[in-house]
PDB file of C-alpha atoms in Angstrom:
ATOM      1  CA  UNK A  82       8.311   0.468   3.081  1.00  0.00           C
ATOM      2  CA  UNK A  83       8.488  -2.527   5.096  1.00  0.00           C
ATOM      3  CA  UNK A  84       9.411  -6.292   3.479  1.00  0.00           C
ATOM      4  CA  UNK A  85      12.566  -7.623   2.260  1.00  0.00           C
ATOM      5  CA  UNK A  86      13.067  -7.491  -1.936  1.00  0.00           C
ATOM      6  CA  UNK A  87      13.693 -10.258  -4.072  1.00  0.00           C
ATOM      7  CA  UNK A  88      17.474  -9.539  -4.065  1.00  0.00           C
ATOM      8  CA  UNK A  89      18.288  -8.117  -0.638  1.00  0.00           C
ATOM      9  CA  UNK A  90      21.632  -6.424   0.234  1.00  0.00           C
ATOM     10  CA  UNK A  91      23.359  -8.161   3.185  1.00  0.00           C
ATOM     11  CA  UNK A  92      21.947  -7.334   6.057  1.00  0.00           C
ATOM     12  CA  UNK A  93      19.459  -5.491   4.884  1.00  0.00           C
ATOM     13  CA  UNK A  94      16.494  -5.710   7.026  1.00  0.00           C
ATOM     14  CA  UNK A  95      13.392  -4.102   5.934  1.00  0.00           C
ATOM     15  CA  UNK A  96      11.031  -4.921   9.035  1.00  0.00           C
ATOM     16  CA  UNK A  97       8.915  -3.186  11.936  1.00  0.00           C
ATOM     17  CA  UNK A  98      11.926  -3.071  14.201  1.00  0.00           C
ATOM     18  CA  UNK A  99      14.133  -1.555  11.872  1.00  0.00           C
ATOM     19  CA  UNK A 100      12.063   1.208  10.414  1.00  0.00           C
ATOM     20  CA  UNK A 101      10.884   2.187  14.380  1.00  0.00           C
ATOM     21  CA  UNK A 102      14.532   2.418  14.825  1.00  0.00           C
ATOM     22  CA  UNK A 103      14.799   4.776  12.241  1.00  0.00           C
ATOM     23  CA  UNK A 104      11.708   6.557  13.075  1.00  0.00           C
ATOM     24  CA  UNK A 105      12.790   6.981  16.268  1.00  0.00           C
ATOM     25  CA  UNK A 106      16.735   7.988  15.141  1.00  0.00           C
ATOM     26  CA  UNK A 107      15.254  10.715  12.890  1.00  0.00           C
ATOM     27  CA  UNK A 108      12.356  11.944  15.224  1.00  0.00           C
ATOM     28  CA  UNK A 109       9.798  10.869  13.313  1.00  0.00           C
ATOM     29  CA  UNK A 110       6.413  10.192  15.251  1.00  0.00           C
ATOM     30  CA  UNK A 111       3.993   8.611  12.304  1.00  0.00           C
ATOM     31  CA  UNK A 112       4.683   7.190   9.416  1.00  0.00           C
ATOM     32  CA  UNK A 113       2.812   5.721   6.312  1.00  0.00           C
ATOM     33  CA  UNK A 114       3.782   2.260   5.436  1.00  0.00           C
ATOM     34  CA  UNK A 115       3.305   0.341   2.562  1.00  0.00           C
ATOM     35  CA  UNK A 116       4.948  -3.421   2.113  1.00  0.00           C
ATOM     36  CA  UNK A 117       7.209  -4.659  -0.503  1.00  0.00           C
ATOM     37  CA  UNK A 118       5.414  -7.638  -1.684  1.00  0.00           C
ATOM     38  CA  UNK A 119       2.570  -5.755  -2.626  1.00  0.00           C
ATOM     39  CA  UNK A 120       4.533  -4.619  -5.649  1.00  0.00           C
ATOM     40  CA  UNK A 121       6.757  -8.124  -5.939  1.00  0.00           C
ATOM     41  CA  UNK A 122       3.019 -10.253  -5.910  1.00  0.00           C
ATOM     42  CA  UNK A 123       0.431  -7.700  -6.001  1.00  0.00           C
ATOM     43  CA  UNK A 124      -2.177  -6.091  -3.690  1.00  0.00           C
ATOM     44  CA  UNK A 125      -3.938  -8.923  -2.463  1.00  0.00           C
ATOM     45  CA  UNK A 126      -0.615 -10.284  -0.769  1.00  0.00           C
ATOM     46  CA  UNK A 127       0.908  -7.199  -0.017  1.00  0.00           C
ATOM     47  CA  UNK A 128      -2.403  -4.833   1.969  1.00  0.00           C
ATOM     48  CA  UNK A 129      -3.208  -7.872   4.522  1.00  0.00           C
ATOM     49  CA  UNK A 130       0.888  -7.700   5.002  1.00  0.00           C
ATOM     50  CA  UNK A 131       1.401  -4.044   5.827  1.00  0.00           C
ATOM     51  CA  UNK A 132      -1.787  -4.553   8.180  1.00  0.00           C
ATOM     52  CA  UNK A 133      -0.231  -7.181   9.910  1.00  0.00           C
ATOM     53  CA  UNK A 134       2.790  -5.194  10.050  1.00  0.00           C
ATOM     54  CA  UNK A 135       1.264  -2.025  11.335  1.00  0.00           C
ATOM     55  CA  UNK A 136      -1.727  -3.473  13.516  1.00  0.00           C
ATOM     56  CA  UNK A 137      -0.135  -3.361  16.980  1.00  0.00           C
ATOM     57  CA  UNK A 138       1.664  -0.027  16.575  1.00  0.00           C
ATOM     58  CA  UNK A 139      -0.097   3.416  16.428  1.00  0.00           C
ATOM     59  CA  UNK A 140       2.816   5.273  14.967  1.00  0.00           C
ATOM     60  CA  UNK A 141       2.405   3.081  11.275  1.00  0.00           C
ATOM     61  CA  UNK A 142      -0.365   4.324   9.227  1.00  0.00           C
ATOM     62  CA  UNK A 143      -0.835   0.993   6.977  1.00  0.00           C
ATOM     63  CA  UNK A 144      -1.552   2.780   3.361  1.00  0.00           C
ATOM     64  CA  UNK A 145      -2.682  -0.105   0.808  1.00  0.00           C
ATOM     65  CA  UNK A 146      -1.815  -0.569  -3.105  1.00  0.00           C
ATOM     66  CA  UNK A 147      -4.622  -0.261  -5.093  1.00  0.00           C
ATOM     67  CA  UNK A 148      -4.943  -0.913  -8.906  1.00  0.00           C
ATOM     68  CA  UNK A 149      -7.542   0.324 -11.279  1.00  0.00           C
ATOM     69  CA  UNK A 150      -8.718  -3.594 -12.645  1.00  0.00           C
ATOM     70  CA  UNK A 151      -8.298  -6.034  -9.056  1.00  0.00           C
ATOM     71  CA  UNK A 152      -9.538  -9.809  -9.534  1.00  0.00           C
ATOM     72  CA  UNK A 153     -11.888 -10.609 -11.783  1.00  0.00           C
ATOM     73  CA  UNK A 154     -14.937 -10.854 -11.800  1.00  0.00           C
ATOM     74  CA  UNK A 155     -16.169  -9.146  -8.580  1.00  0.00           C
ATOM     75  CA  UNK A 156     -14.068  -6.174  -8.926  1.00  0.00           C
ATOM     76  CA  UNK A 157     -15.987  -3.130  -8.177  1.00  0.00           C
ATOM     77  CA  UNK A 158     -13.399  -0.016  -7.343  1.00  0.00           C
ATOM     78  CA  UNK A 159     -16.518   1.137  -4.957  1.00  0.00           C
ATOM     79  CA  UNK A 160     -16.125  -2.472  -3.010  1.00  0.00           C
ATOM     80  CA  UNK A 161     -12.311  -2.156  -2.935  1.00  0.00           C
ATOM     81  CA  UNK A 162     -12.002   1.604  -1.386  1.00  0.00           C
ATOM     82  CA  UNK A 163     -15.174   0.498   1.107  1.00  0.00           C
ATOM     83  CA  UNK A 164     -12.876  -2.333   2.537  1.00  0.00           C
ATOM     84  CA  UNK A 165      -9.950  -0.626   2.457  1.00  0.00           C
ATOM     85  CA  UNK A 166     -11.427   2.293   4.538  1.00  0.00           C
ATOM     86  CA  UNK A 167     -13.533  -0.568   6.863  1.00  0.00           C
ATOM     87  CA  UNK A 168      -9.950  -2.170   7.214  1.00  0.00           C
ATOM     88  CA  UNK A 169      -8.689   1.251   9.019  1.00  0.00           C
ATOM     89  CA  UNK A 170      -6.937   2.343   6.300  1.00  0.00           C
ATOM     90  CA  UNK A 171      -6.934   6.337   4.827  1.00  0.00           C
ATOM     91  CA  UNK A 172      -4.173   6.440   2.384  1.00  0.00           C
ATOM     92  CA  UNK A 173      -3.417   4.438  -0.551  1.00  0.00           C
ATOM     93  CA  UNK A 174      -1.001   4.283  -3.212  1.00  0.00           C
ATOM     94  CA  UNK A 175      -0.854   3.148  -7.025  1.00  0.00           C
ATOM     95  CA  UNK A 176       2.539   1.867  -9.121  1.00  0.00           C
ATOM     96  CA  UNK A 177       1.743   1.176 -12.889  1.00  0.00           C
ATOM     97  CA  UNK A 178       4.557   0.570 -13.482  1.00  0.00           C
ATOM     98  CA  UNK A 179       5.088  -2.848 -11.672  1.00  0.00           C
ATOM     99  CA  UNK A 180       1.006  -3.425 -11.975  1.00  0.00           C
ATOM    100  CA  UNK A 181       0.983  -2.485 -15.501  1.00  0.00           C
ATOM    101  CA  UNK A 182      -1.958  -0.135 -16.248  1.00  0.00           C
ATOM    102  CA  UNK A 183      -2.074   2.890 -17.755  1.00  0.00           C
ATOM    103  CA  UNK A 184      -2.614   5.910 -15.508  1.00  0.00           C
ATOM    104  CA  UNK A 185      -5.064   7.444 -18.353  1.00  0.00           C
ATOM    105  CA  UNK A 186      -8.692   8.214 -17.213  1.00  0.00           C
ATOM    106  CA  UNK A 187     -10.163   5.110 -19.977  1.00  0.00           C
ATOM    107  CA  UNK A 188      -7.798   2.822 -17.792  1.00  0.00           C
ATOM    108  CA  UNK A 189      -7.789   4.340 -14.010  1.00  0.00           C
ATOM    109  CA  UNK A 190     -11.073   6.433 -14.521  1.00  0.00           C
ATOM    110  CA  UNK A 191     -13.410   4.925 -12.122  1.00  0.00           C
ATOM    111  CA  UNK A 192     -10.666   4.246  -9.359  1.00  0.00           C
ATOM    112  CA  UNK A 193      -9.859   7.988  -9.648  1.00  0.00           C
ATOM    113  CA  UNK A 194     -13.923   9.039  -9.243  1.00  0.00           C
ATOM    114  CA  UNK A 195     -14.278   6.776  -6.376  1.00  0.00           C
ATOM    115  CA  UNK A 196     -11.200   8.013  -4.784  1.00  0.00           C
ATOM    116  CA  UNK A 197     -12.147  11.557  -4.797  1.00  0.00           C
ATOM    117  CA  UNK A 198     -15.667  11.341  -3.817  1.00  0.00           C
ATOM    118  CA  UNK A 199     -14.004   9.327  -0.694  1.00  0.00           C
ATOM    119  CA  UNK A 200     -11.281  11.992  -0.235  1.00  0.00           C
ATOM    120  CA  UNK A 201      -9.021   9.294   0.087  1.00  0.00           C
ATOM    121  CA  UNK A 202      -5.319  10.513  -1.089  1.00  0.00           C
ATOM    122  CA  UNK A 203      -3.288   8.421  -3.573  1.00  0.00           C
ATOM    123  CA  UNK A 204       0.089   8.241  -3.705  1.00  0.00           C
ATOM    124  CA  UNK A 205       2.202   7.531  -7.185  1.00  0.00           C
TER     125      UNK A 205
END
């Protein structure tokens, strides 16, 4: 995860440099990324981040948050997995928990269908 929290440790720096560092300490060839604020302000701040943050560099596979409701009222989970996947993306990951929905199929139903007709993996 790339992007600094709301309350960082001192000198804790969550960027591109630092996790290729690492990467590159541990051996570590590709990695999927997802950024912070995505969970601190949501999706629509956080995917265009970890794009930016992974665009020039091969070895960070930009995986996006997605939620089961997005903005109203042109939210369409079929529109939402289409961009994602136009935007390069193959992986994404869900967190209920900060987004607040229910993981139940009368909740995250639809997202789930559209998902696995796309074979797109989803992280929790």
């Amino acid at each position: 995860m790339v992007g600094i929290p709301r309350t960082a440790p001192e000198r804790y720096k969550p960027d591109r440099k630092d996790l290729l560092s690492e990467m590159a300490r541990l051996g570590i060839t590709k990695s999927l990324v997802r950024h912070r604020s995505a969970t601190d302000c949501g999706p629509e701040v956080g995917n265009p981040r970890v794009l930016e943050e992974t665009r020039t560099e091969d070895s960070l596979l930009p995986v996006w948050m997605v939620t089961p409701d997005g903005l109203s009222p042109d939210f369409d989970p079929e529109k939402l997995i289409d961009n994602m996947v136009s935007s390069g993306v193959r992986v994404c990951w869900i967190d209920p928990q900060s987004q607040n929905f229910s993981l139940l199929p009368w909740c995250s139903g639809p997202l789930y269908e559209v998902l696995q007709a796309r074979k797109i993996p989803c992280l929790l």
